[in-house]
mmCIF file of C-alpha atoms in Angstrom:
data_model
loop_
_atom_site.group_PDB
_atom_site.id
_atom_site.type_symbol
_atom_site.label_atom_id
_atom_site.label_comp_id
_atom_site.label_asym_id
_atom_site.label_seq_id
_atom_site.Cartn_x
_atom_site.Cartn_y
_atom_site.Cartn_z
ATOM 1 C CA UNK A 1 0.000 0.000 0.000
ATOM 2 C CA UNK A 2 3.069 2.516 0.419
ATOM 3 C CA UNK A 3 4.706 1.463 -2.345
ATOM 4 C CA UNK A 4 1.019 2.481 -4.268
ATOM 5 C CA UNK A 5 1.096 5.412 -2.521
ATOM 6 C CA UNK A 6 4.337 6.689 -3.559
ATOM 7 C CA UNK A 7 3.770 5.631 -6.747
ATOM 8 C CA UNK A 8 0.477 7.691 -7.608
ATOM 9 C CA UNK A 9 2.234 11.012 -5.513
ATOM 10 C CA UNK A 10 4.324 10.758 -7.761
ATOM 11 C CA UNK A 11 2.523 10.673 -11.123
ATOM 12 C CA UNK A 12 0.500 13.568 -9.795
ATOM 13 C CA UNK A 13 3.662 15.693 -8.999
ATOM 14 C CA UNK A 14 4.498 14.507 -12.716
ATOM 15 C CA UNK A 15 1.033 15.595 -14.156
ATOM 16 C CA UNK A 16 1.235 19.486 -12.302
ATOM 17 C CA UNK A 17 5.001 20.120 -13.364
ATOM 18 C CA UNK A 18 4.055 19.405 -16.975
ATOM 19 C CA UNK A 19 1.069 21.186 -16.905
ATOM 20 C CA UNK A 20 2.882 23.702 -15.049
ATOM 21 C CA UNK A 21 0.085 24.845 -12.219
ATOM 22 C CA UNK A 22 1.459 24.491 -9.107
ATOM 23 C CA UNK A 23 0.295 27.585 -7.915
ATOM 24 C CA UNK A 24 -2.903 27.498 -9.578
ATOM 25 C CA UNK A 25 -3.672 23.835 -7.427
ATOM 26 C CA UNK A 26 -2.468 25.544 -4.083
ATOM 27 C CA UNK A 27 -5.387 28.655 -4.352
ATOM 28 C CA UNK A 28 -7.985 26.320 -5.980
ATOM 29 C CA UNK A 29 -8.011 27.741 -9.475
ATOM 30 C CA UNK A 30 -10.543 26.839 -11.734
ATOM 31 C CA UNK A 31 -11.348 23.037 -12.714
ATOM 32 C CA UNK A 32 -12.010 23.538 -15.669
ATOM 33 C CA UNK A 33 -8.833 25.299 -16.462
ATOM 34 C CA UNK A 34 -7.046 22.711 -14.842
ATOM 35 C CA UNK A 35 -9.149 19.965 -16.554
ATOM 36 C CA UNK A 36 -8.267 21.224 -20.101
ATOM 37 C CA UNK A 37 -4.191 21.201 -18.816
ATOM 38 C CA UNK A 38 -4.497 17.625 -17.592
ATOM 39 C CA UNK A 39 -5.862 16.606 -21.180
ATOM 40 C CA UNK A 40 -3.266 15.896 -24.046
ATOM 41 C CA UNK A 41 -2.136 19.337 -25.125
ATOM 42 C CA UNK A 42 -0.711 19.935 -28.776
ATOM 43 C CA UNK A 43 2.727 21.449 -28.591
ATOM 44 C CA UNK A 44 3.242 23.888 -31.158
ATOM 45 C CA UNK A 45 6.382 24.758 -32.992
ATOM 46 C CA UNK A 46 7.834 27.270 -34.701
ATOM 47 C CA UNK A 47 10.329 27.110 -37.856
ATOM 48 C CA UNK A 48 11.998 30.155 -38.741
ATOM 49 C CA UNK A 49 12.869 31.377 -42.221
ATOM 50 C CA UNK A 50 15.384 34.368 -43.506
ATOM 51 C CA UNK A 51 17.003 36.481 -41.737
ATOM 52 C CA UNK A 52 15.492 38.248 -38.410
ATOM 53 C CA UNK A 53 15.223 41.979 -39.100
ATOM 54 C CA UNK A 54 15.015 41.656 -42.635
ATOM 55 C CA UNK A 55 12.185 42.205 -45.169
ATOM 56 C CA UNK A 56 12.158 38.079 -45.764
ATOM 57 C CA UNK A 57 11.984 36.813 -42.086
ATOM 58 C CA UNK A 58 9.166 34.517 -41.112
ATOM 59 C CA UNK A 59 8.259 32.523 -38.676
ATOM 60 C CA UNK A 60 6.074 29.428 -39.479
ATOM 61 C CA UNK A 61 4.203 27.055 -37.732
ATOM 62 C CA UNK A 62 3.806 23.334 -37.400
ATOM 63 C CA UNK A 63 2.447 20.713 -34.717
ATOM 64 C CA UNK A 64 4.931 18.326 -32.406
ATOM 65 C CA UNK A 65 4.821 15.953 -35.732
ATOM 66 C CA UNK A 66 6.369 18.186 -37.811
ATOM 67 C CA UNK A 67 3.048 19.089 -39.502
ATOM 68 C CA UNK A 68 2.796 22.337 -41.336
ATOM 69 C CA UNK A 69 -0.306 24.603 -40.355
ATOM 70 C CA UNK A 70 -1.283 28.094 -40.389
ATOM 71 C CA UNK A 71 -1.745 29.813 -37.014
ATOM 72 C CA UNK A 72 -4.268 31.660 -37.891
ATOM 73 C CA UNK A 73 -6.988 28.794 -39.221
ATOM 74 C CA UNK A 74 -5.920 25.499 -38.108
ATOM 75 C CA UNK A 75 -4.666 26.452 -34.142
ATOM 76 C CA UNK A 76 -8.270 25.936 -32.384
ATOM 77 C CA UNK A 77 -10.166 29.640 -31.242
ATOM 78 C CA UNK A 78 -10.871 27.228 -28.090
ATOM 79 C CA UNK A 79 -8.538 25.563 -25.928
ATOM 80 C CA UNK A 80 -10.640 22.900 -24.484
ATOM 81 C CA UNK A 81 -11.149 21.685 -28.012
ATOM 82 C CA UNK A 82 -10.320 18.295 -28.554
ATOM 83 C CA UNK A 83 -7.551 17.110 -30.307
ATOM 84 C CA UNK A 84 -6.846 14.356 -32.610
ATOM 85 C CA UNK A 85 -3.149 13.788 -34.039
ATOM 86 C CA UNK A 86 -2.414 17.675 -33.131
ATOM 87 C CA UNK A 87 -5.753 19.233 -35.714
ATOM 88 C CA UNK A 88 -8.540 20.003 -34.344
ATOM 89 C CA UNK A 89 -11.545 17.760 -34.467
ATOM 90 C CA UNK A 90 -15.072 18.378 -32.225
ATOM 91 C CA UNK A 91 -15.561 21.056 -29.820
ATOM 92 C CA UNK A 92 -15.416 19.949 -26.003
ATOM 93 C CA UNK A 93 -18.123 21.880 -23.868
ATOM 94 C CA UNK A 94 -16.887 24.902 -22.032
ATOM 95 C CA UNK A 95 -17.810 26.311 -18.654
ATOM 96 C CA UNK A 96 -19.748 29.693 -19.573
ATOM 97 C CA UNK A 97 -18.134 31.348 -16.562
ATOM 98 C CA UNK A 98 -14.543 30.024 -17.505
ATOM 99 C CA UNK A 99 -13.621 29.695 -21.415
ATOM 100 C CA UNK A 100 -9.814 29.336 -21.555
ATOM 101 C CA UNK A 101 -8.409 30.675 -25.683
ATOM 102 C CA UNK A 102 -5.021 30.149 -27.374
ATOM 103 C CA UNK A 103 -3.636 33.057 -28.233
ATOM 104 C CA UNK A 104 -0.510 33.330 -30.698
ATOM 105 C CA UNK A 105 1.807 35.647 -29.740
ATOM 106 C CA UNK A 106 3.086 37.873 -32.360
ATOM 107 C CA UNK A 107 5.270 41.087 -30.103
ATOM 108 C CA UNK A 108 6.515 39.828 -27.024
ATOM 109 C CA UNK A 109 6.543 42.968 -24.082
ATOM 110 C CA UNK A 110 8.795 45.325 -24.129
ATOM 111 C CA UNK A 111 10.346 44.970 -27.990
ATOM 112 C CA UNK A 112 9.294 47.439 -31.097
ATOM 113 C CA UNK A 113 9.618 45.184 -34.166
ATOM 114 C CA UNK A 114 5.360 45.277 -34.933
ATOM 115 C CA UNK A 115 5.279 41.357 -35.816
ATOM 116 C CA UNK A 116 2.101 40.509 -37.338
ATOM 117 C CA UNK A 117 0.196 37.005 -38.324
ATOM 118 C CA UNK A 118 0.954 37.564 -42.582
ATOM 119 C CA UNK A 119 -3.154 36.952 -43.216
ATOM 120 C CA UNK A 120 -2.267 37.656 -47.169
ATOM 121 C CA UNK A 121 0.221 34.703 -47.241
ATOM 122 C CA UNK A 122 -0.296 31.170 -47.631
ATOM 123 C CA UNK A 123 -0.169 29.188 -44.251
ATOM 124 C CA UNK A 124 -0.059 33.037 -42.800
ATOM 125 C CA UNK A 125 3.519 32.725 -40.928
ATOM 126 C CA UNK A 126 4.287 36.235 -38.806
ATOM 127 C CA UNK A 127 6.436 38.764 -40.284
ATOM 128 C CA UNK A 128 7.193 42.179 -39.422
ATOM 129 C CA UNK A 129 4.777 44.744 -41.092
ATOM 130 C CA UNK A 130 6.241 47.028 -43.889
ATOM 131 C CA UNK A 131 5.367 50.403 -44.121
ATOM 132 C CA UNK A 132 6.551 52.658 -47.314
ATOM 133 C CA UNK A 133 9.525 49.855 -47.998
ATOM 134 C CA UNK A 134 10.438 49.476 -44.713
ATOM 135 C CA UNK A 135 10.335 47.515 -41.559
ATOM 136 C CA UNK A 136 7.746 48.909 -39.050
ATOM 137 C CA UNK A 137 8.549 49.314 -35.066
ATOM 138 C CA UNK A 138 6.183 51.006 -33.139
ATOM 139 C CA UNK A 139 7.844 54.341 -31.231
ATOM 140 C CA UNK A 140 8.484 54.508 -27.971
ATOM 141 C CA UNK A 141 6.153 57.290 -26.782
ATOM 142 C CA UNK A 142 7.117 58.307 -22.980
ATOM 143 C CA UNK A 143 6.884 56.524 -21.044
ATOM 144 C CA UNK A 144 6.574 53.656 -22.242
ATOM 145 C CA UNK A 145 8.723 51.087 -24.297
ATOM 146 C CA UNK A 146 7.845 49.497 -27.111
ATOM 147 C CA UNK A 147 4.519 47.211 -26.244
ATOM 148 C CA UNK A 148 3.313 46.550 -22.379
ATOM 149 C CA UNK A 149 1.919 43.682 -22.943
ATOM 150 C CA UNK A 150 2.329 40.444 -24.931
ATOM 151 C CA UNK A 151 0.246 41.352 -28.081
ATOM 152 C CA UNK A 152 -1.104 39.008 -30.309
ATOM 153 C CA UNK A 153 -3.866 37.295 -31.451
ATOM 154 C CA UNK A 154 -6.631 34.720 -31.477
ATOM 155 C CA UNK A 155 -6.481 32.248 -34.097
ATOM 156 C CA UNK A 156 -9.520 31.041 -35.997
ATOM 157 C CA UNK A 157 -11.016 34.927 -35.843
ATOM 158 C CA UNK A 158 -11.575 37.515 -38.214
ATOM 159 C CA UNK A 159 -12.874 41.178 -37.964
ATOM 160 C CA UNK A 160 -15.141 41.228 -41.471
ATOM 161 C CA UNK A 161 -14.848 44.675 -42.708
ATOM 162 C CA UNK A 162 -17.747 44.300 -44.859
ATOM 163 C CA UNK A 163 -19.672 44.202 -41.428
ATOM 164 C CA UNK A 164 -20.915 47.461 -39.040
ATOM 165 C CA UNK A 165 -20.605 47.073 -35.479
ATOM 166 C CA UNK A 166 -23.874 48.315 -33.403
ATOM 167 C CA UNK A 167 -22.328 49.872 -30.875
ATOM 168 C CA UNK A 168 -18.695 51.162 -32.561
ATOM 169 C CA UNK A 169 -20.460 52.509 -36.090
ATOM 170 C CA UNK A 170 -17.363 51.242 -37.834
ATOM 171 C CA UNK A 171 -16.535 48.160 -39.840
ATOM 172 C CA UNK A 172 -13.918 45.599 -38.495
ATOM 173 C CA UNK A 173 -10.004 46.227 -39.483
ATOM 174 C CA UNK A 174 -9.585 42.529 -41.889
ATOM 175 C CA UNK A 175 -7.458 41.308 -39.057
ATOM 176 C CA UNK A 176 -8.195 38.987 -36.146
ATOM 177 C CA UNK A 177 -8.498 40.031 -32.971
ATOM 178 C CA UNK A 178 -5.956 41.382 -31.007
ATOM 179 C CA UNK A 179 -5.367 40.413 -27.625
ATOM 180 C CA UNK A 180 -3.114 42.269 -25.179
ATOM 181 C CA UNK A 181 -1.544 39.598 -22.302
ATOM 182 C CA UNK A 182 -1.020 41.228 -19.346
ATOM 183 C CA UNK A 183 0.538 38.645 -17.533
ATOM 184 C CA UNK A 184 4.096 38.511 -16.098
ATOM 185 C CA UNK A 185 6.349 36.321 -18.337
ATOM 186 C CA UNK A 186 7.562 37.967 -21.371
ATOM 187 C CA UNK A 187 6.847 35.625 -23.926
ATOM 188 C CA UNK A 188 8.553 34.473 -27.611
ATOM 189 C CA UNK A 189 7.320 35.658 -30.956
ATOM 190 C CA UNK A 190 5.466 32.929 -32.167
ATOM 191 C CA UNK A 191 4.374 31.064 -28.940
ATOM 192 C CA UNK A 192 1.239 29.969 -28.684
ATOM 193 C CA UNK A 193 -0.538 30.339 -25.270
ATOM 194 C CA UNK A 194 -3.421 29.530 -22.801
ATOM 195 C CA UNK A 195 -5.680 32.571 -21.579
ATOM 196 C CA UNK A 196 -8.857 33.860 -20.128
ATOM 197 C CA UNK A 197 -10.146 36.832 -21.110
ATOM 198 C CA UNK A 198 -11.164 39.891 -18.729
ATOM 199 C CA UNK A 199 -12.573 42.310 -20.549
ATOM 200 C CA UNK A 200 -12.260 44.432 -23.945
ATOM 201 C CA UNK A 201 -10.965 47.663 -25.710
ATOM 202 C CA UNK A 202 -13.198 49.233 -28.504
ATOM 203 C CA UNK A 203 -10.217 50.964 -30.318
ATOM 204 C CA UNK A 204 -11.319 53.477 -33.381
ATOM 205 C CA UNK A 205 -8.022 53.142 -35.604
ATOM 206 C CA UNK A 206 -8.958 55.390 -39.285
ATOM 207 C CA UNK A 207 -12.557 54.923 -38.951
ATOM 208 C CA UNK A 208 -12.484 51.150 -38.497
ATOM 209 C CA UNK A 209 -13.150 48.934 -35.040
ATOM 210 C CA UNK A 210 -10.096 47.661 -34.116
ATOM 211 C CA UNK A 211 -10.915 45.508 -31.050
ATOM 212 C CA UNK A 212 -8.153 44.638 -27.984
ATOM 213 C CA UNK A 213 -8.787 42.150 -26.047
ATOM 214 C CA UNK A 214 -7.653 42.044 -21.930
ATOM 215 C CA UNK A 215 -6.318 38.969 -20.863
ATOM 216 C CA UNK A 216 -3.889 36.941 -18.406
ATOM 217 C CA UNK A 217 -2.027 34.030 -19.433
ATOM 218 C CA UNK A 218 -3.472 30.546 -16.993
ATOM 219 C CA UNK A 219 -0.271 30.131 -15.867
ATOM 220 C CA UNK A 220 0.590 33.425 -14.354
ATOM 221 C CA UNK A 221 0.860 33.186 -10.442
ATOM 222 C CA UNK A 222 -1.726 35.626 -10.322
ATOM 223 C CA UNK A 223 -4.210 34.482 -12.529
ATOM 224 C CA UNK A 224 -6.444 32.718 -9.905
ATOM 225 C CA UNK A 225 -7.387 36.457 -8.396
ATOM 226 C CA UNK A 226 -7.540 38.153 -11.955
ATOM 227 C CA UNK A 227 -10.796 37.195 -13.032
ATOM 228 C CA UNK A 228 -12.481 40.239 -14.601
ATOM 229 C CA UNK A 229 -11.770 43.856 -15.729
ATOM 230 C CA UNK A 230 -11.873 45.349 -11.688
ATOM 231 C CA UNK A 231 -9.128 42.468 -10.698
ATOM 232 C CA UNK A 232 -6.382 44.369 -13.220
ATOM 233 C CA UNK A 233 -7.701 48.013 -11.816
ATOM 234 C CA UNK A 234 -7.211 46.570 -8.250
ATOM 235 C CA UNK A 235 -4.775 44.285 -8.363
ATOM 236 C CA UNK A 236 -2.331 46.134 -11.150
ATOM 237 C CA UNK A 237 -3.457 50.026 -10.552
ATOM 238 C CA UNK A 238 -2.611 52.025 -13.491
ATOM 239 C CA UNK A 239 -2.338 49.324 -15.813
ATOM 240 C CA UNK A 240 -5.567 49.821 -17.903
ATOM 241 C CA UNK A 241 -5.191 53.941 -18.039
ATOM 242 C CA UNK A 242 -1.548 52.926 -19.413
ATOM 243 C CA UNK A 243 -2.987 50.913 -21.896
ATOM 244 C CA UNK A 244 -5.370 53.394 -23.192
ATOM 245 C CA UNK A 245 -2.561 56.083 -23.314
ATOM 246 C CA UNK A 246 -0.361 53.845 -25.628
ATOM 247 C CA UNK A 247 -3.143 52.856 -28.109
ATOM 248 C CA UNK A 248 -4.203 56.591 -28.247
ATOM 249 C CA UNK A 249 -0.338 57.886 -28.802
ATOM 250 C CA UNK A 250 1.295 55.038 -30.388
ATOM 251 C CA UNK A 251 0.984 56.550 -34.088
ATOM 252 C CA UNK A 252 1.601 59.601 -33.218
ATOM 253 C CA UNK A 253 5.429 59.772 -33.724
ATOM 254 C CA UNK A 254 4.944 58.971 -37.001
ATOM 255 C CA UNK A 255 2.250 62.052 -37.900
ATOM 256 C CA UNK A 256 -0.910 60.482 -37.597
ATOM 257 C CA UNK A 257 -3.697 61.868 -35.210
ATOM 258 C CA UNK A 258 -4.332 60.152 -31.915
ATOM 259 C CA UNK A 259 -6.984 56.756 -31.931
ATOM 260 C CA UNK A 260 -10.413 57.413 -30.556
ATOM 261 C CA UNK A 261 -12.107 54.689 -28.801
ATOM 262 C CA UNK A 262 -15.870 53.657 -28.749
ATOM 263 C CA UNK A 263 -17.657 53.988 -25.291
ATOM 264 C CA UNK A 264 -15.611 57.008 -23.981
ATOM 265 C CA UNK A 265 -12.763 54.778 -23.940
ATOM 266 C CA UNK A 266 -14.398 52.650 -20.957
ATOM 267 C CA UNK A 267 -13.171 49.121 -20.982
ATOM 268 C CA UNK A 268 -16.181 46.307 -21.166
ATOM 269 C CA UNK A 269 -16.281 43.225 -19.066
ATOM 270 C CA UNK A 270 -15.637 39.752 -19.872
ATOM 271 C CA UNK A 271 -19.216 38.956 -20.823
ATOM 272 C CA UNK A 272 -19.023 41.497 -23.499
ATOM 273 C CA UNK A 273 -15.937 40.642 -24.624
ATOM 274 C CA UNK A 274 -16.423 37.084 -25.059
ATOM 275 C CA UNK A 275 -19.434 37.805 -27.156
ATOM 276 C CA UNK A 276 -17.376 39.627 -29.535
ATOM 277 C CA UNK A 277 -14.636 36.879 -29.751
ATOM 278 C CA UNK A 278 -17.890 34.479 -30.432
ATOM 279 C CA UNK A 279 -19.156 36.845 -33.507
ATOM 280 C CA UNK A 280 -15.931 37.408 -34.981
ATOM 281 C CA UNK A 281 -15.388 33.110 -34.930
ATOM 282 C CA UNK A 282 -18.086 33.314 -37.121
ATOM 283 C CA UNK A 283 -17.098 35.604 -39.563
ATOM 284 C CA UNK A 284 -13.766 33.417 -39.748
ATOM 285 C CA UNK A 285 -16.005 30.245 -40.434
ATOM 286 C CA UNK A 286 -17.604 32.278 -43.184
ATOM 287 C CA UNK A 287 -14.889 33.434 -44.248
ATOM 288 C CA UNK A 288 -12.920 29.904 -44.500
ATOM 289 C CA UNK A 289 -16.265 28.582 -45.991
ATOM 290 C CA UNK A 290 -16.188 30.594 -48.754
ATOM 291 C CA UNK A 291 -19.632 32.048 -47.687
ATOM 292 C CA UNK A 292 -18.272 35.384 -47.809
ATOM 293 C CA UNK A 293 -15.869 37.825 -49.777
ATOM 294 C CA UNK A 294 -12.079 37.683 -47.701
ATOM 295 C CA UNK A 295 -10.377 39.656 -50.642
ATOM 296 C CA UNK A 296 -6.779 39.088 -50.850
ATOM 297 C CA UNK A 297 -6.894 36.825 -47.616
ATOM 298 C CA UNK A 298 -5.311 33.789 -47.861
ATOM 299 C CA UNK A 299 -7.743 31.016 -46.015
ATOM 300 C CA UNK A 300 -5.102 28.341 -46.980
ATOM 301 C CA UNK A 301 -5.178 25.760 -43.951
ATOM 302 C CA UNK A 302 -5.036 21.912 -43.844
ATOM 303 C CA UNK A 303 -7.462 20.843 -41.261
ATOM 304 C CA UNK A 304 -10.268 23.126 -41.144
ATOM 305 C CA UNK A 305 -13.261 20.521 -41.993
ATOM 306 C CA UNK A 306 -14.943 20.815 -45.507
ATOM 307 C CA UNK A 307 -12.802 24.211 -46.231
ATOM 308 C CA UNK A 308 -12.701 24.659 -50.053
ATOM 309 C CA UNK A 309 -9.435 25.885 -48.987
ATOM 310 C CA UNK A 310 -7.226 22.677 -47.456
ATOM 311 C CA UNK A 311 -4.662 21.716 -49.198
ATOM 312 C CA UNK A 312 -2.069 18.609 -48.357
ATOM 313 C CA UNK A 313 0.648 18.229 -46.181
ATOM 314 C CA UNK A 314 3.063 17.774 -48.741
ATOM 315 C CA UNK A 315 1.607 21.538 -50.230
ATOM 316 C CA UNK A 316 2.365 22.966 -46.641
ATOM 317 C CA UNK A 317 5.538 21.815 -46.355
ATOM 318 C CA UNK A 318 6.438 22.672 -50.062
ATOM 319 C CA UNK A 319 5.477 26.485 -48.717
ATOM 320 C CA UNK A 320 7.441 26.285 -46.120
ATOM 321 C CA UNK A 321 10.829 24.491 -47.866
ATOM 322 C CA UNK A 322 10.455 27.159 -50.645
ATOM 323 C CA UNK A 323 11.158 29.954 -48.295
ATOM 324 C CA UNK A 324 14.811 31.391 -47.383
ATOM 325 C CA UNK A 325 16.927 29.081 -45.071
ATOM 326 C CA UNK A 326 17.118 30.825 -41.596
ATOM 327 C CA UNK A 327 19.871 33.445 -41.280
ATOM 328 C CA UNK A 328 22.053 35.699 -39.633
ATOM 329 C CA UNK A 329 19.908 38.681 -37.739
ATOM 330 C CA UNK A 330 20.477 42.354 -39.183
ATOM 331 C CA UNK A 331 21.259 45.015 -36.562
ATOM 332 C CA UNK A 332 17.965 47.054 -35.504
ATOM 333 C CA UNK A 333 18.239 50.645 -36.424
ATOM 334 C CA UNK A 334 19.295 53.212 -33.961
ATOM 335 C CA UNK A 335 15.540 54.925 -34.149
ATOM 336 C CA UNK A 336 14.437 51.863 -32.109
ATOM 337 C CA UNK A 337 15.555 53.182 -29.320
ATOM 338 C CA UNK A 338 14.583 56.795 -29.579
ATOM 339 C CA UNK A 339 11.999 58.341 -26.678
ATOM 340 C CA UNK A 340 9.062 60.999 -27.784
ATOM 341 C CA UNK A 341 8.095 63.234 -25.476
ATOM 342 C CA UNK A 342 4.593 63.991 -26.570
ATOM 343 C CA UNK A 343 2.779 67.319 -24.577
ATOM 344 C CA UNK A 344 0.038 66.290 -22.108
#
């Protein structure tokens, strides 16, 4: 009976170090966050291609079998979705109070280089964004640097700017949705994480609704007490009026008027938020149905069920191989480093 003792203590301290929520099983965090960790999990990679700081770097995606997939349609919107050889196959029910979402990130905190899922290319690896020839970094606009958050996005979502928001009046920015991870660890470009979502940022950017999304990574130590918008206003004062301040300044440096934001630039709670993430789910699934006009976006995936867009394996990884070999990284500019001191 010892001996079966020891045996099953230790499988479970095996089962919370992979999962990594220590922490999270000492303050009772949520089951069903915990019950989606202690399920298989798909362990995404990343390949990358040309040379970092150039105009031909990418970074591309594939599952722990060396599978080629976009990161955009084929990682699951979902986290508790069930997987089958690393694809997605049926949805697993979710908690209404607790859905947990992948999110890809694209800028790690802290860095300028504005990395971006490449929605126009096929498999839709992240790049950096080009602007008049030339690699874009966002300024550093006092005083903040670069981003303050891990920024990126949720996969399987798209903001259809053929459709008009209600409550914004503007059409959605052909992108999908950004999310803004306010959790401790600075994270990789490229790395594809678990969060919950706390709320939601109705950014104005040119006319169109450009939506951010507030949420923690499940594996930050304090995740189990940052449950919704208030947690981040009590528990990280200052945070959320930061966060306004760099999406209204951030383009500034470069000549462009500051961003207005939808509902007197008052964050909305979870509820709201997740309701958004819901509709704009759909408009991907439309959108990788063919039941509505993407334009030049490229809907090329390889396990999104009865997509007119699949396409084989051996066309992935023909994508991929006809890329430039990884490289030596250019030098970043000096301008990367350059404060603006904006007036108040």
């Amino acid at each position: 009976m010892r001996i079966m003792r020891l045996l099953l203590n230790s499988c479970f301290r095996l089962s919370t170090a992979y999962v990594g929520l220590q922490t999270s099983l000492k303050t009772g965090f949520s089951s069903q966050i915990l019950s989606f960790h202690l399920r298989k999990m798909v362990h995404y990679k990343m390949e990358e291609r040309g040379k970092p700081n150039t105009l031909d770097y990418r970074i591309y995606f594939k599952t722990s079998e060396g599978k080629y997939i976009s990161p955009f349609h084929d990682i699951p919107l979902f986290a508790g979705d069930d997987q089958e050889n690393d694809v997605p196959t049926k949805k697993a029910k979710k908690n209404g109070n607790e859905i947990v979402f992948n999110m890809v990130v694209e800028i790690p905190r802290w860095t300028n280089a504005k990395m971006e899922i490449a929605t126009k290319d096929p498999l839709n690896p992240i790049k950096q964004d080009v602007k008049k020839g030339k690699l874009r970094y966002v300024a550093n606009v006092f005083p903040h640097k670069g981003y303050i958050w891990n920024y990126g996005a949720l996969p399987q979502t798209w903001e259809d700017p053929s459709h008009k928001d209600n409550d914004t009046k503007g059409c959605g920015d052909n992108d999908p949705i950004d999310v803004c991870d306010i959790g401790s660890k600075v994270c990789s470009p490229g790395e594809v994480i678990q969060v919950k979502v706390l709320g939601i940022l109705a950014m104005i950017d040119e006319g169109e609704t450009d939506w951010k999304i507030i949420a923690i990574n499940v594996e930050d130590k304090d995740a189990p007490n940052i449950n919704r918008i208030d947690d981040v206003r009590k528990l990280r004062p200052g945070y959320l009026e930061s966060t306004v301040d760099w999406f209204k300044k951030y383009k500034v440096p470069d000549g462009k008027p500051e961003n207005q934001f939808a509902f007197n630039g008052e964050f909305k709670d979870k509820d709201f938020a997740v309701e958004v993430i819901k509709s704009t789910h759909q408009f991907w699934k439309a959108l990788t149905q063919k039941q509505t006009d993407g334009g030049a976006i490229n809907c090329k995936n390889v396990s999104v069920c009865k997509s007119p867009f699949q396409c084989s394996e051996e066309e992935a990884c023909s994508i991929v191989q006809s890329a430039p070999t990884f490289g030596i990284s250019d030098t970043l500019p000096e301008e990367v480093d350059k404060w603006y001191f904006l007036p108040k």
